[in-house]
Amino acid sequence: MNDYYRYILQEEIYKLLIYKCPPLKYLDITFIQQQIDLFPDSKNWLSEILELRCNGDIEPHYFQGLAKFSQNIEKIIINSIKDDNYGLAKLIEVQKNLKYFKIIRDADVNSRKETFMTINHGLIKHTKSLIEFKAIFEELDQRYEDQLKISSYPNLEILHIKNISINTLINLIEKFKRNLEFSCLYLKVLYIKVLSIDENEEEDRSILSEILKDSAPNNITFLEC
């Protein structure tokens, strides 16, 4: 079957699903080829989605289409992303009660590149509703670390950050201890993976151990991921 007929077959399957099936609660568009919001009666079918999984490199108009109808998503998982995506940012922004957000940046992305700024702005609206936030980057550049130092998520329960520097980790813990009621009042678990500097892994582990022993708020569990 050539690509054209495969595309037509997929289109007919989507139309049948929209016509026959109840509204979706879960949607994975990682490998989507159809802009399903354009199909007849898709509004009701897409309006009750609670969880979305996607690839961040999908064309922006796919996300913009979803943003028209899918505004009750509570959980968004971005399996991989290389560049900023204004359509995805719009979809994130229009959500009414986003509770869980996970983003995985591709390993080959240049960390010094101006990336994900519109996605960051889309997330700002949800600082009060987010309960769990995961950012998995091969390396956090200084702009993201600076943002973490000043971020406030009052309802956050789980923060999962990989490859964070010792310096930023110290700032985070001191902020939680000093100003817990304003930064992360309900934070229960902080998953961390410290980025070793100059491959001094043992030294970094020793520093981390002292930080957690002396500075960590009593109500937060720290787990190395």
GROMACS .gro file of N, CA and C in nm, residues 160-165 191-196 223-225:
model
   45
  160HIS      N    1   1.099   1.683   3.957
  160HIS     CA    2   1.192   1.584   3.905
  160HIS      C    3   1.283   1.656   3.804
  161ILE      N    4   1.408   1.677   3.843
  161ILE     CA    5   1.503   1.749   3.757
  161ILE      C    6   1.628   1.664   3.741
  162LYS      N    7   1.670   1.643   3.616
  162LYS     CA    8   1.794   1.570   3.591
  162LYS      C    9   1.903   1.666   3.544
  163ASN      N   10   2.026   1.636   3.589
  163ASN     CA   11   2.145   1.712   3.548
  163ASN      C   12   2.138   1.857   3.593
  164ILE      N   13   2.112   1.876   3.719
  164ILE     CA   14   2.111   2.009   3.780
  164ILE      C   15   2.246   2.031   3.847
  165SER      N   16   2.295   2.153   3.848
  165SER     CA   17   2.424   2.180   3.909
  165SER      C   18   2.412   2.186   4.060
  191TYR      N   19   1.310   1.461   4.313
  191TYR     CA   20   1.402   1.371   4.245
  191TYR      C   21   1.511   1.455   4.180
  192ILE      N   22   1.635   1.417   4.203
  192ILE     CA   23   1.743   1.499   4.149
  192ILE      C   24   1.853   1.410   4.092
  193LYS      N   25   1.918   1.461   3.989
  193LYS     CA   26   2.042   1.403   3.941
  193LYS      C   27   2.139   1.518   3.923
  194VAL      N   28   2.243   1.518   4.004
  194VAL     CA   29   2.336   1.630   4.003
  194VAL      C   30   2.433   1.615   3.887
  195LEU      N   31   2.455   1.724   3.816
  195LEU     CA   32   2.551   1.727   3.706
  195LEU      C   33   2.690   1.745   3.763
  196SER      N   34   2.775   1.643   3.746
  196SER     CA   35   2.910   1.650   3.800
  196SER      C   36   2.994   1.752   3.724
  223LEU      N   37   1.538   1.207   4.651
  223LEU     CA   38   1.579   1.082   4.589
  223LEU      C   39   1.666   1.113   4.469
  224GLU      N   40   1.781   1.045   4.460
  224GLU     CA   41   1.868   1.067   4.345
  224GLU      C   42   1.821   0.979   4.231
  225CYS      N   43   1.797   1.040   4.113
  225CYS     CA   44   1.743   0.965   4.000
  225CYS      C   45   1.851   0.934   3.898
   0.00000   0.00000   0.00000
